[in-house]
Coordinates of C-alpha atoms and ligand atoms in Angstrom, one line a residue:
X901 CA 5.0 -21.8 5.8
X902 CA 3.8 -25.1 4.1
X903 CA 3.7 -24.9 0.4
X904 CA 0.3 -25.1 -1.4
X905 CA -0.9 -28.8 -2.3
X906 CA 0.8 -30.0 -5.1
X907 CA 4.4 -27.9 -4.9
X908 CA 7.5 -28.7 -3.8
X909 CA 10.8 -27.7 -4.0
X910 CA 13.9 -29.6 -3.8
X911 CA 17.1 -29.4 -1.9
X912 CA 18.5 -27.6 -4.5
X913 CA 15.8 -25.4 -5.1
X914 CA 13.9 -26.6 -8.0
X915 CA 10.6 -26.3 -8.0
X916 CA 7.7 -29.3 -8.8
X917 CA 4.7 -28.6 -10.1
X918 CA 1.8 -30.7 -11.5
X919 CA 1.7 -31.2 -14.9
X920 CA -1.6 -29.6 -15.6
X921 CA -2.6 -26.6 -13.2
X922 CA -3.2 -23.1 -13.0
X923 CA -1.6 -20.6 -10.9
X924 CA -4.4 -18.3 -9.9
X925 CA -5.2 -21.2 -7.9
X926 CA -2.0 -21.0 -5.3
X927 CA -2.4 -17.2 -5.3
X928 CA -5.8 -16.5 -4.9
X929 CA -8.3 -19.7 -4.2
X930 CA -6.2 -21.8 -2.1
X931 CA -6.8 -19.1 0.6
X932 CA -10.1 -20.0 1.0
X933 CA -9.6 -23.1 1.6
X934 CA -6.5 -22.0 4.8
X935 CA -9.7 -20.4 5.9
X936 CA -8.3 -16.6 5.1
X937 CA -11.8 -15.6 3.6
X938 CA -12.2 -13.0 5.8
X939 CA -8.5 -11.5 5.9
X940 CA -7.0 -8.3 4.1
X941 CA -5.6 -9.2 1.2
X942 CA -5.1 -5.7 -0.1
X943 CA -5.8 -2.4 1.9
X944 CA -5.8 1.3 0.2
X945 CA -6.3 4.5 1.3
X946 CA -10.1 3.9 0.1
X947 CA -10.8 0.3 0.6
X948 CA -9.9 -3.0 2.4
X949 CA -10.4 -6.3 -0.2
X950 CA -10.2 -9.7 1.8
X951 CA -9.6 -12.8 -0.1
X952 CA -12.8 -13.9 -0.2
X953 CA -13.8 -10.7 -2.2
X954 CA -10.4 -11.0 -4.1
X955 CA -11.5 -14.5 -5.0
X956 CA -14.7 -13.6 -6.4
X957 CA -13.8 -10.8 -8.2
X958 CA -10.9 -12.6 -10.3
X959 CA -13.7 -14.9 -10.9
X960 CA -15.6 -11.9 -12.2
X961 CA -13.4 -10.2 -14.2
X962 CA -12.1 -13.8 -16.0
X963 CA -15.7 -14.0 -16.9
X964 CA -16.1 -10.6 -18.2
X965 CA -12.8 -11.3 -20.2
X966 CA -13.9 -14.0 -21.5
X967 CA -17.8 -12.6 -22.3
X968 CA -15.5 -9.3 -24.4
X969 CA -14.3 -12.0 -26.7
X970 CA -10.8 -13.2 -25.4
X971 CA -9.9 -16.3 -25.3
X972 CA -7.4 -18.9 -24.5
X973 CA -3.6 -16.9 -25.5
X974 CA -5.3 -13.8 -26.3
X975 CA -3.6 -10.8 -24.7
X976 CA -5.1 -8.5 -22.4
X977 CA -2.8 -5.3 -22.4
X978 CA -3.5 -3.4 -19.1
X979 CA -2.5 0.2 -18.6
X980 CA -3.8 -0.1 -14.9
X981 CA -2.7 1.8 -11.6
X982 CA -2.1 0.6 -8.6
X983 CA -5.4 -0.8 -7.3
X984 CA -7.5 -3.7 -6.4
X985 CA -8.6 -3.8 -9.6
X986 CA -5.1 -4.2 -10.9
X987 CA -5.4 -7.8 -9.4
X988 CA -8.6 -8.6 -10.5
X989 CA -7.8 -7.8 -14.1
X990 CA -3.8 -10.0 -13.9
X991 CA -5.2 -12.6 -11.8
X992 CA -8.9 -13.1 -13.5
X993 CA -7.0 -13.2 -17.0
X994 CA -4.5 -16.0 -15.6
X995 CA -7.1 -18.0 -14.3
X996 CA -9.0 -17.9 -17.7
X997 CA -6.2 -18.6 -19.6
X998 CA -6.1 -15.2 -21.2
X999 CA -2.3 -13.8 -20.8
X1000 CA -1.8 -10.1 -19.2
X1001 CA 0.5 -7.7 -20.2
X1002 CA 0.9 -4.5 -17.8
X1003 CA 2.9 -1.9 -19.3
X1004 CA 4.9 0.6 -17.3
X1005 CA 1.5 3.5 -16.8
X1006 CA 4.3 6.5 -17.3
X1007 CA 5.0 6.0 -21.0
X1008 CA 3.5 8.2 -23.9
X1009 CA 0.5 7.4 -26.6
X1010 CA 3.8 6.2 -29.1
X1011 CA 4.8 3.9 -27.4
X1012 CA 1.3 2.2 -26.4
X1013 CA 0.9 2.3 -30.1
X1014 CA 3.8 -0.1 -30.5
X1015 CA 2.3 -2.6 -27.4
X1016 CA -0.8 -2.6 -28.8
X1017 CA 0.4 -3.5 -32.6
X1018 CA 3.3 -5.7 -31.1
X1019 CA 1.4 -7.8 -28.5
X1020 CA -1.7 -8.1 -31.1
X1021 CA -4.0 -7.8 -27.8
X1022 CA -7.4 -8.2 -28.4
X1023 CA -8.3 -5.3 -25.2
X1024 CA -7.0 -2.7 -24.0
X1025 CA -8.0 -1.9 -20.4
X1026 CA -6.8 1.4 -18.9
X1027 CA -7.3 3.7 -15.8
X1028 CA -9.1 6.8 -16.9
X1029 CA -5.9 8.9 -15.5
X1030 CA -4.0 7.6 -18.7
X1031 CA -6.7 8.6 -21.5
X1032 CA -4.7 11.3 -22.7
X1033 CA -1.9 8.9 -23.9
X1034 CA -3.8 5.7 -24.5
X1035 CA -7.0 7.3 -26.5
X1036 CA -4.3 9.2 -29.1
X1037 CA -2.3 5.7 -29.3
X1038 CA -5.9 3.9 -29.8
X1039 CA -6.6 6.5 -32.6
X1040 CA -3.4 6.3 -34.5
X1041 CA -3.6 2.8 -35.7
X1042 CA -7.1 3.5 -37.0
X1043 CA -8.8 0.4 -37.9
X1044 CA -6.2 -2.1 -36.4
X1045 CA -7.1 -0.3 -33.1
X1046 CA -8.5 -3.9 -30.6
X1047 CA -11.4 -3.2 -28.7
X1048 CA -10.7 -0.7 -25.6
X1049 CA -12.3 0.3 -22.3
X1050 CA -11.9 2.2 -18.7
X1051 CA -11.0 0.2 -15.9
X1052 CA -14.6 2.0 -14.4
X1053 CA -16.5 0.6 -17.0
X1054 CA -14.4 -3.0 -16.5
X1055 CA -15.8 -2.8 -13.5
X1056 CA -19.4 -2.3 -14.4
X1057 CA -19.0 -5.7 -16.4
X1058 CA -17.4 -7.8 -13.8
X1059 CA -21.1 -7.0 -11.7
X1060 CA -22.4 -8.6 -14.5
X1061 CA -20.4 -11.6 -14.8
X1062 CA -20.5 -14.6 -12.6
X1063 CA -18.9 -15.0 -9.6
X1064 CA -17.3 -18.5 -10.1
X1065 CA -14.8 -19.7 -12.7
X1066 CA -12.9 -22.6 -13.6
X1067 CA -9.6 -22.1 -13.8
X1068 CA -8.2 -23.0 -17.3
X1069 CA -5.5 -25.8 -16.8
X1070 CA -2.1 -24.8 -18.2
X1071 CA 1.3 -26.9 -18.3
X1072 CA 4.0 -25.0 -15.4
X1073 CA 5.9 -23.7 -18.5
X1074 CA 3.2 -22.3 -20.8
X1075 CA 3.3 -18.8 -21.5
X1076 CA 1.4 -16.9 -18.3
X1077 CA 1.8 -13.5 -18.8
X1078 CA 4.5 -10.4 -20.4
X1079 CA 6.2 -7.6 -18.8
X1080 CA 8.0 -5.2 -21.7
X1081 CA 11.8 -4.4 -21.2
X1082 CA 13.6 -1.4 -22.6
X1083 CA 16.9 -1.7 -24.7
X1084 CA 19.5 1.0 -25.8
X1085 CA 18.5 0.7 -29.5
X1086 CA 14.4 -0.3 -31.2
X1087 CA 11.5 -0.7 -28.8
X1088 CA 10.6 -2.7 -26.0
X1089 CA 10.5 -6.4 -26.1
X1090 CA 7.8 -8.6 -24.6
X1091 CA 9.4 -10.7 -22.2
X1092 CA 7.7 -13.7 -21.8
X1093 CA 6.8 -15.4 -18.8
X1094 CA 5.5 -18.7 -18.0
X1095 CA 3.2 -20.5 -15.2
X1096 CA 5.7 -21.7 -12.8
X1097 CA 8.0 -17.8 -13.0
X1098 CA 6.1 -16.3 -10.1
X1099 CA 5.8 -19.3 -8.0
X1100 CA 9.5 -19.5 -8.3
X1101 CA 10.2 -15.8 -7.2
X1102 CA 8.0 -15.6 -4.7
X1103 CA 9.4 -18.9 -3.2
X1104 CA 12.9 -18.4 -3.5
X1105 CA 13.4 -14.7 -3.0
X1106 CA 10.0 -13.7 -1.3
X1107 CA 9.8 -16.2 1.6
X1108 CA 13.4 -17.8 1.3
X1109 CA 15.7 -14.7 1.3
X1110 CA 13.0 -12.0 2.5
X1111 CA 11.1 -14.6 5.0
X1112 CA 7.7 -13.1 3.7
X1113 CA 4.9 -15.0 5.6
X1114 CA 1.2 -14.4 6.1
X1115 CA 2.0 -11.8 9.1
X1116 CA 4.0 -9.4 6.4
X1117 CA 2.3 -6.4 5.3
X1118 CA 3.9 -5.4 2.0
X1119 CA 3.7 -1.8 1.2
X1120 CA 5.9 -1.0 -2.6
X1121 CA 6.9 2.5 -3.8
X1122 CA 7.8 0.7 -6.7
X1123 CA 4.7 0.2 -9.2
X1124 CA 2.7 -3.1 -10.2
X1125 CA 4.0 -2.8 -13.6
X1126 CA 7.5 -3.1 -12.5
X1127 CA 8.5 -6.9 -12.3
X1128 CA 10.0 -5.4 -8.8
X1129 CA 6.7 -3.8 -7.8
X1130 CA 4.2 -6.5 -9.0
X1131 CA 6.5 -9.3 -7.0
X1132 CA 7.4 -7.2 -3.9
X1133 CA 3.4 -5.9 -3.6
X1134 CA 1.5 -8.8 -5.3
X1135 CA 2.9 -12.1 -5.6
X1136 CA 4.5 -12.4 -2.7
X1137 CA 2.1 -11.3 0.1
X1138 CA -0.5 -13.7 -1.9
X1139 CA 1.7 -16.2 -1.7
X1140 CA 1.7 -16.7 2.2
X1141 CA -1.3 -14.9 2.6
X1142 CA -0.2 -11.6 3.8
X1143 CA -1.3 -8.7 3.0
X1144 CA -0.6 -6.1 0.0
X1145 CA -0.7 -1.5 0.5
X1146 CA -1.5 0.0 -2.9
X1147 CA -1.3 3.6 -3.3
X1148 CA -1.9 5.0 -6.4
X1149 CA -0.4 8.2 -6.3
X1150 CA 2.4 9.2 -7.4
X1151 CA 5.3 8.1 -5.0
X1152 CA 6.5 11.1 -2.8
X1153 CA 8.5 11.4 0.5
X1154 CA 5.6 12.4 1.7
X1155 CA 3.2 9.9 0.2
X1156 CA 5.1 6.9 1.1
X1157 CA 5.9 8.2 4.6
X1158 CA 2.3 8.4 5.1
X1159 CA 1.4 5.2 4.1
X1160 CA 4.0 3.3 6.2
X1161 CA 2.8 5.2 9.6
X1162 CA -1.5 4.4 8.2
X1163 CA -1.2 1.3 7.1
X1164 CA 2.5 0.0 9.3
X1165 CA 4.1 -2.4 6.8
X1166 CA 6.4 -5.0 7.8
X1167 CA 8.4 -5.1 4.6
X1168 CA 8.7 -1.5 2.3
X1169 CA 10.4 -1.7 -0.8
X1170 CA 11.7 1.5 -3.0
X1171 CA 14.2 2.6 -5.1
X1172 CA 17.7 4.7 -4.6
X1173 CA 15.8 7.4 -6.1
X1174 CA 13.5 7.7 -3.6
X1175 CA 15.5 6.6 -0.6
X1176 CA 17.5 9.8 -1.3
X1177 CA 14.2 11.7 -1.1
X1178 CA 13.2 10.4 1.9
X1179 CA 16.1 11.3 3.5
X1180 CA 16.3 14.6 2.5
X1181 CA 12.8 14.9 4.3
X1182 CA 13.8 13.0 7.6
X1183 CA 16.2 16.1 7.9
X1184 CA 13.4 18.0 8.7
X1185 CA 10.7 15.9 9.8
X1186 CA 11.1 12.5 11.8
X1187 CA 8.5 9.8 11.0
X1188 CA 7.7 6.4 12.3
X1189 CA 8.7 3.3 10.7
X1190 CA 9.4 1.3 13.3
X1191 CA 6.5 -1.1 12.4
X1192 CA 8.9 -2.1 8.8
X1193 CA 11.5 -5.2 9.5
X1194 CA 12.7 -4.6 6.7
X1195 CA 13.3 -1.9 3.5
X1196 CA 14.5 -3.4 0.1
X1197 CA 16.4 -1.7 -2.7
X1198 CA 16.5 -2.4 -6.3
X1199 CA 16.5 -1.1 -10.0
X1200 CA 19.7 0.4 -9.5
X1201 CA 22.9 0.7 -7.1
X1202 CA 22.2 1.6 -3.6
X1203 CA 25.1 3.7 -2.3
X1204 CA 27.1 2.6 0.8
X1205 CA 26.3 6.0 2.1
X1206 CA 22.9 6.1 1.7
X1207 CA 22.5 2.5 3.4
X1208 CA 24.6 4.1 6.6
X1209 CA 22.5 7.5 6.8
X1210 CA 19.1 5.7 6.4
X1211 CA 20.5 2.6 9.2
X1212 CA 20.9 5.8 11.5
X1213 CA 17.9 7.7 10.5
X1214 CA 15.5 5.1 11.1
X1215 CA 16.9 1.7 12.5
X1216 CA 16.4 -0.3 9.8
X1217 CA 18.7 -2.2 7.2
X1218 CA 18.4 -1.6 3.1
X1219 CA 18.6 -4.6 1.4
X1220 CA 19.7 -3.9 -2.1
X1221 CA 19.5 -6.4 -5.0
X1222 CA 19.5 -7.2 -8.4
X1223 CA 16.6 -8.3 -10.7
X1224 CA 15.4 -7.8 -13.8
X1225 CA 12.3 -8.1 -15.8
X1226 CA 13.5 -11.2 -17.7
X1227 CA 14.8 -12.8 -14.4
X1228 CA 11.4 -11.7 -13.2
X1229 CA 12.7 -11.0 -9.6
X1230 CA 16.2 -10.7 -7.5
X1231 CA 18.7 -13.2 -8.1
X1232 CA 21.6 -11.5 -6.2
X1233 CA 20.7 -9.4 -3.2
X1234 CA 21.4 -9.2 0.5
X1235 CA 19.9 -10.3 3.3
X1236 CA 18.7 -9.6 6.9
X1237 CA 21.5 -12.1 8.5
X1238 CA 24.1 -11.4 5.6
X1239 CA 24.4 -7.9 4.0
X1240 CA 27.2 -5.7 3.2
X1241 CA 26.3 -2.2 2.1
X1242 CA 27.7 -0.9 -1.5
X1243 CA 27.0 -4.4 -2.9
X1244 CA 24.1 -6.5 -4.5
X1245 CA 24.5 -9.1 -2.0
X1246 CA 24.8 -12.5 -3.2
X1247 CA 23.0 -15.1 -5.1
X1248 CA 19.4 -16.3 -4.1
X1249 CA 19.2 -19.6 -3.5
X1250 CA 17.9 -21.9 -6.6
X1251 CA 20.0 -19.5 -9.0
X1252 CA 23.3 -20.6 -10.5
X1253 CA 25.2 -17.2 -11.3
X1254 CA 28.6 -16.6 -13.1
X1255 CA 30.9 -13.8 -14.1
X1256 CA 32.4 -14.3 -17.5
X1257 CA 34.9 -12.6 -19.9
X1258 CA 34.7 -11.9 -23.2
X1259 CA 35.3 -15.7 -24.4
X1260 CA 32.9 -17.2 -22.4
X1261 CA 35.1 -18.6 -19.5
X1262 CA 34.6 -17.8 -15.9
X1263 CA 37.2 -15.0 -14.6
X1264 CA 39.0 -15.5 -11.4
X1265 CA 38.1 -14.9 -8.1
X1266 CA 37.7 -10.9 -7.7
X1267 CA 37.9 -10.1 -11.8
X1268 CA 35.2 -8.5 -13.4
X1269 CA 33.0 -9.9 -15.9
X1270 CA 29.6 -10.3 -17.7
X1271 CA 27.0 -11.7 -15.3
X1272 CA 25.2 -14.4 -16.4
X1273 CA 22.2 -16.1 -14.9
X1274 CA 20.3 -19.6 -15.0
X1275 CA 16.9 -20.4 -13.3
X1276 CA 13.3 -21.4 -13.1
X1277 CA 12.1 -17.9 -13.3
X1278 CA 14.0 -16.9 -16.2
X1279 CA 11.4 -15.3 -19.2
X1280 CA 11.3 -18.1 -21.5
X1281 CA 11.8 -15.4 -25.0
X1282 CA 11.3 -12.4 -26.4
X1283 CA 7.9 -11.8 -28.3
X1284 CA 8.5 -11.5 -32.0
X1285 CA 12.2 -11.1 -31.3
X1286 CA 13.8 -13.8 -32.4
X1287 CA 17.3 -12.4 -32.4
X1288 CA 17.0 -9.8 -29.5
X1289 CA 15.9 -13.7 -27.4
X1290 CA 19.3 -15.4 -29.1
X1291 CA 21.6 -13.0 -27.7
X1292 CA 20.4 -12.8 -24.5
X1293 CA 19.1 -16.6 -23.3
X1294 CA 21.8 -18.9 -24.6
X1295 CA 21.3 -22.4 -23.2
X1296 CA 19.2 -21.8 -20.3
X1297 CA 21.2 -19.1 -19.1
X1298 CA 20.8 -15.3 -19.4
X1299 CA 23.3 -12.6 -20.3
X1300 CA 22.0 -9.7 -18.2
X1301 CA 24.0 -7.2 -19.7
X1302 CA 25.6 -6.2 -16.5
X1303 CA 29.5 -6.4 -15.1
X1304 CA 30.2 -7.7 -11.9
X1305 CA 33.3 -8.2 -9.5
X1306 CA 33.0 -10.7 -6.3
X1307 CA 34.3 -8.9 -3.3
X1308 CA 36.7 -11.6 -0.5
X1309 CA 33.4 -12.5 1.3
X1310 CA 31.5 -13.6 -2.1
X1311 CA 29.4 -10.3 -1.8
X1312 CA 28.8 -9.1 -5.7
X1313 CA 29.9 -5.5 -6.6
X1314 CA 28.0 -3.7 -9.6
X1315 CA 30.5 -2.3 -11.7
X1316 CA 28.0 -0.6 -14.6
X1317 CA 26.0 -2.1 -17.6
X1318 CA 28.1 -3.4 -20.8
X1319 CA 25.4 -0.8 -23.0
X1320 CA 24.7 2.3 -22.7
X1321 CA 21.7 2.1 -21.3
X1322 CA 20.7 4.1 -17.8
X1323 CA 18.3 3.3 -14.7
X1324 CA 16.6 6.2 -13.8
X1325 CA 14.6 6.3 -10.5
X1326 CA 14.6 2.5 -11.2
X1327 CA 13.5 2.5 -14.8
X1328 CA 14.8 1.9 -17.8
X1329 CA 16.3 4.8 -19.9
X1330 CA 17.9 5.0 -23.7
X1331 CA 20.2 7.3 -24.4
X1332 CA 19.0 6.8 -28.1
X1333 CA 15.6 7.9 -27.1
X1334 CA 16.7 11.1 -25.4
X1335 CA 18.8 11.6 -28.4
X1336 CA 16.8 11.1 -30.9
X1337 CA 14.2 13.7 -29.1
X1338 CA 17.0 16.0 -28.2
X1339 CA 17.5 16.6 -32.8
X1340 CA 13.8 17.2 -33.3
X1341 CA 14.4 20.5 -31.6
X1342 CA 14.6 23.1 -34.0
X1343 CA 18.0 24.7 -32.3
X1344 CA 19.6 21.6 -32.5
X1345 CA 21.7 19.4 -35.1
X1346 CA 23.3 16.4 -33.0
X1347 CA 22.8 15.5 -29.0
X1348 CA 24.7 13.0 -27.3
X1349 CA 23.2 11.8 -23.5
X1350 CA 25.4 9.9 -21.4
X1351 CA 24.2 9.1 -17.5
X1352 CA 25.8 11.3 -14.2
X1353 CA 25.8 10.7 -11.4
X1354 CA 23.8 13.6 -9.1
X1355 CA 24.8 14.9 -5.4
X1356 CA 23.5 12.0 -3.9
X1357 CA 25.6 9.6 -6.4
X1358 CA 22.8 8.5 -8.3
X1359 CA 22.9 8.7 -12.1
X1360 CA 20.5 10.5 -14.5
X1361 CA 20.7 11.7 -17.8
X1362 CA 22.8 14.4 -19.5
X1363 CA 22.9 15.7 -23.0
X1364 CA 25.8 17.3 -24.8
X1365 CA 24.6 19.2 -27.7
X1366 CA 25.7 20.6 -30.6
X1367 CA 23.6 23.6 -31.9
X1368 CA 22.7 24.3 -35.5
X1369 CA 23.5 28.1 -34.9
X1370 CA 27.9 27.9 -33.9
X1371 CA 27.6 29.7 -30.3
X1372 CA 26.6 28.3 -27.1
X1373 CA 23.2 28.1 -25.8
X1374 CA 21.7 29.8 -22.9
X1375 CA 19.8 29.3 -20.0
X1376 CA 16.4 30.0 -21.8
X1377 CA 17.0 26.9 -24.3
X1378 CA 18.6 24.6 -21.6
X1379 CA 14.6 25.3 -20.2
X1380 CA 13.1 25.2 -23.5
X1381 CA 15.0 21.6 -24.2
X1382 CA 14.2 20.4 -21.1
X1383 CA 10.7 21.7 -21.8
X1384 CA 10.7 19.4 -25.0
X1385 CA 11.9 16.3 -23.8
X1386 CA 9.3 16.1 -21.0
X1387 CA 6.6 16.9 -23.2
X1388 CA 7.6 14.4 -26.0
X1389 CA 9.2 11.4 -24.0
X1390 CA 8.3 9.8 -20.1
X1391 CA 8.9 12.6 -18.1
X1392 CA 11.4 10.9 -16.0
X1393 CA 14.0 10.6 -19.1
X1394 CA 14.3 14.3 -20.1
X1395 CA 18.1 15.6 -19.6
X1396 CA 19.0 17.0 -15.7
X1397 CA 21.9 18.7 -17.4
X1398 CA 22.8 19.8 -20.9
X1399 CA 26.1 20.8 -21.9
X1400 CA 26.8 22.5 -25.5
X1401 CA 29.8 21.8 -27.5
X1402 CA 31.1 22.5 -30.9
X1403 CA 31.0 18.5 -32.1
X1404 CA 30.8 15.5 -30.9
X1405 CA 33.2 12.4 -30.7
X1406 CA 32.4 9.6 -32.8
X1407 CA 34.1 6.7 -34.4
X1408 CA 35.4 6.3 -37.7
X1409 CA 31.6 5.0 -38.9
X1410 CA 30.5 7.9 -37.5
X1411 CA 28.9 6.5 -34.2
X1412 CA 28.6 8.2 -31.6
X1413 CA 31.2 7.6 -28.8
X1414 CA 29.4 7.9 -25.5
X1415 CA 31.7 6.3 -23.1
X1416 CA 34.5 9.7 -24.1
X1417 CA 31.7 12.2 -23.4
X1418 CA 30.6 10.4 -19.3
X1419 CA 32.5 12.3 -16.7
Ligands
3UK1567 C1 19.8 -2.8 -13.1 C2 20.6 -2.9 -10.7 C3 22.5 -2.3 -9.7 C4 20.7 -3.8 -13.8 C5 14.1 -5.3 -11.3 C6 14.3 -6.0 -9.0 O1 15.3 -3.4 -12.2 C7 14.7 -4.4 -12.4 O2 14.4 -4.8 -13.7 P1 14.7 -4.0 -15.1 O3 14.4 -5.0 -16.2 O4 16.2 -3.7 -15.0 C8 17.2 -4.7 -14.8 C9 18.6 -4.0 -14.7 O5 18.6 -2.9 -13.8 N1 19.6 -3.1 -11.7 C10 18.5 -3.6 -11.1 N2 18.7 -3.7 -9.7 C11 20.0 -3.3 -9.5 N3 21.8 -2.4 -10.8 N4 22.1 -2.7 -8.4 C12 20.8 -3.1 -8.3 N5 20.3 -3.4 -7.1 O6 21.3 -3.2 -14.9 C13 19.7 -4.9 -14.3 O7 20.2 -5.6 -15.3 O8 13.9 -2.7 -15.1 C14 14.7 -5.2 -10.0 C15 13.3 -6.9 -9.2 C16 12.7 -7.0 -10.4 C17 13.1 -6.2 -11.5 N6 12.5 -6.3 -12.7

């Protein structure tokens, strides 16, 4: 595929951009001019959006953006499901020079209170199906609360709005847009990104490692708001013109299976998670993927197993690899003509990687180490976290808190995280957070959560807890403290196990020592 006018990459894989542009216009307008007007850009279960219509209505909603008040910097934050509109809202902002922030859709009203105070957005746009968390988050800052509104009644204001927009010019390493990231310990950082990140993802994993072009239907289980999702199901099928599957239902065996034999994607991306689902399902159902070339893996370890029993359920390879919301995409994974199941793969082209002890030096061939990264896509800081941004990008590079071993062949073998945090179906997790909703249940006095693995090897989150009353707890309040977490936190991080025990291990300063209690 010819790159837009304007870009180029070098032999090593460094990108050239012009000095002043913006990228709305390599994602969405330049199709026009390839004469893709009348082509799918995105197709759902209700609609079909070519690029001509996806054109005009980033147009639109820039215009509307800009007519609420925002303006140049001014964040949008979007609490949007997977839709068209979903584009119109990321892309129209971009092109106005407005920056978007989509946070994960499957949080609780708390923590959209933080986003909203923390990103100082001046709108908060939001699918109806979130109300319930977003209005209570809206109403519990009071007066500092920024203007909010339904993605339906978005709509009604892009039909108001012109259809043509100038698209804002903006250097290749201004701020673009945020994606939040979890950590064990305080709340989510903004991480963020610049112009040229998505260019460089799509480029360099998307069509370079993947071979994405305009003939690739790209169908995610894995959500927009995911820096996985939004490149696997966004950026990259508007990069070469393909075409993008939204579904915005919850992702089921059953869901997903239907969408890939409706809409017969040539690339379908999930998660272990759900790859183990979908297996348990082919045991008693067969489906048809054979229009997919290829399935990818990432947010957490595929297992060798499940690679081999999903090769000889349905044909096709798993490629699993690494990314992360700061590196914006994968920069280790595996590939159609090189993959070794059980490992990440290894490095994308266009990013330097290294495996480092403790003092800073690279460890020999097969040790393990810190993984470090350096690249073009690499979030440029941390919003208002000056420190959290120091530890982890130190001269260009980024520590991404994972340990690493290189296998003979140079494949890269996950080894764990050097926190205690946990990837759950994909998605971040805090011990700290399960924790600290664990002891504001009135039966208990400390909790402990550590990650185990399940049946199909896949790790979620068990607590060990110590009860205010001495005796051991029953079945009804495993329920009942199960009940709680789901109520209180995401659904997805409430405990799959809870053990009770008379104390817990801790350290001298009475931390508590997680690492004794995993099993
Ligand atoms: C872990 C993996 C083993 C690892 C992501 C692809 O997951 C993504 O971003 P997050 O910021 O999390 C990053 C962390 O998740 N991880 C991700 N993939 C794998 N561990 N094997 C894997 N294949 O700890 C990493 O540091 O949520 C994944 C593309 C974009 C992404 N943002």
């Amino acid at each position: 595929m010819a790159l837009p006018p304007g870009i180029a990459f070098s032999p090593d894989h460094k990108v050239s951009l012009p000095s002043r542009f913006n990228v709305a216009v390599p994602f969405i307008d330049r199709h026009l001019g390839e004469g893709r007007g009348a082509k799918a850009a995105i197709r759902t279960r209700q609609e079909t959006v070519t690029y001509a219509e996806l054109a005009e209505r980033v147009n639109r909603a820039g215009n509307a953006l800009l007519a609420a008040g925002l303006g140049p910097s001014d964040r949008l934050l979007m609490v949007v499901k997977d839709c068209p509109a979903f584009f119109y809202l990321f892309w129209g902002a971009i092109k106005a020079g407005i920056v978007p922030v989509p946070p994960n859709t499957l949080l609780r009203a708390d923590d959209y209170a933080y986003m909203v105070e923390d990103s100082g957005c001046r709108l908060v746009v939001y699918s109806s199906e979130f109300a319930g968390e977003i209005e209570p988050a809206l109403k519990q800052l009071g007066a500092k609360a920024p203007r909010a509104m339904t993605v339906d009644a978005f709509i009604a204001e892009m039909a108001k709005a012109s259809p043509a927009l100038d698209a804002r010019p903006a250097a290749p390493t201004d701020d673009c847009f945020w994606l939040y990231s979890s950590g064990s310990t305080g709340r989510p950082k903004g991480a963020v990104h610049a112009q040229r990140d998505m260019v460089v993802t799509s480029e360099l994993y998307g069509v370079r490692v993947l071979g994405v072009t305009d003939q690739d239907i790209c169908y995610s289980a894995a959500k927009l708001f995911f820096a996985y999702g939004q490149g696997n199901a966004m950026t990259f099928p508007l990069w070469v013109g393909g075409t993008a599957v939204l579904d915005d239902r919850r992702p089921t065996p059953d869901t997903t299976f239907e969408m890939i034999e409706t809409f017969k994607p040539t690339i379908y991306y999930g998660v272990p998670t759900l790859y183990a689902a979908q297996l348990a399902a082919l045991e008693n159902k067969s489906r048809d993927l054979s229009s997919v070339r290829a399935c990818v893996s990432a947010g957490e370890a595929l297992p060798a197993d499940m690679f081999r029993r999903w090769q000889e359920k349905t044909g096709t390879v798993i490629l699993d690899g690494i990314g992360s919301t700061e590196a914006l995409h994968i920069f280790v994974g595996n590939r159609l003509g090189d993959y070794r199941p059980g490992t990440s793969g290894k490095p994308v082209p266009g990013y330097e990687v290294r495996i480092l002890d403790e003092n800073g030096a690279a460890v020999a061939q097969g040790e393990s180490g810190r993984l470090w990264i350096r690249s073009e896509s690499t979030a440029k800081y941390y919003w208002n976290k000056p420190e959290k941004t120091a530890e982890t990008m130190v001269d260009g590079w980024l520590n991404t808190g994972d340990t690493y071993r290189q296998d003979d062949a140079g494949f890269f073998i996950y080894e764990g995280r050097s926190d205690d945090m946990l990837k759950v179906g994909g998605i971040w997790c805090s011990p700290v957070e399960i924790e600290n909703c664990l002891v504001g249940h009135p039966a208990v006095l400390e909790a402990a959560v550590v990650g185990h693995a399940d049946d199909e090897a896949l790790i979620k989150p068990k607590a060990i807890v110590v009860l205010k009353q001495l005796g051991s707890g029953d079945a009804a309040l495993t329920d009942a403290l199960m009940a709680h977490c789901k109520k209180t936190l995401a659904p997805y991080k409430y405990p799959r196990w809870v053990e009770y025990v008379p104390e817990l291990p801790k350290t001298a300063t009475g931390k508590i020592q997680r690492f004794k209690l995993r099993s």
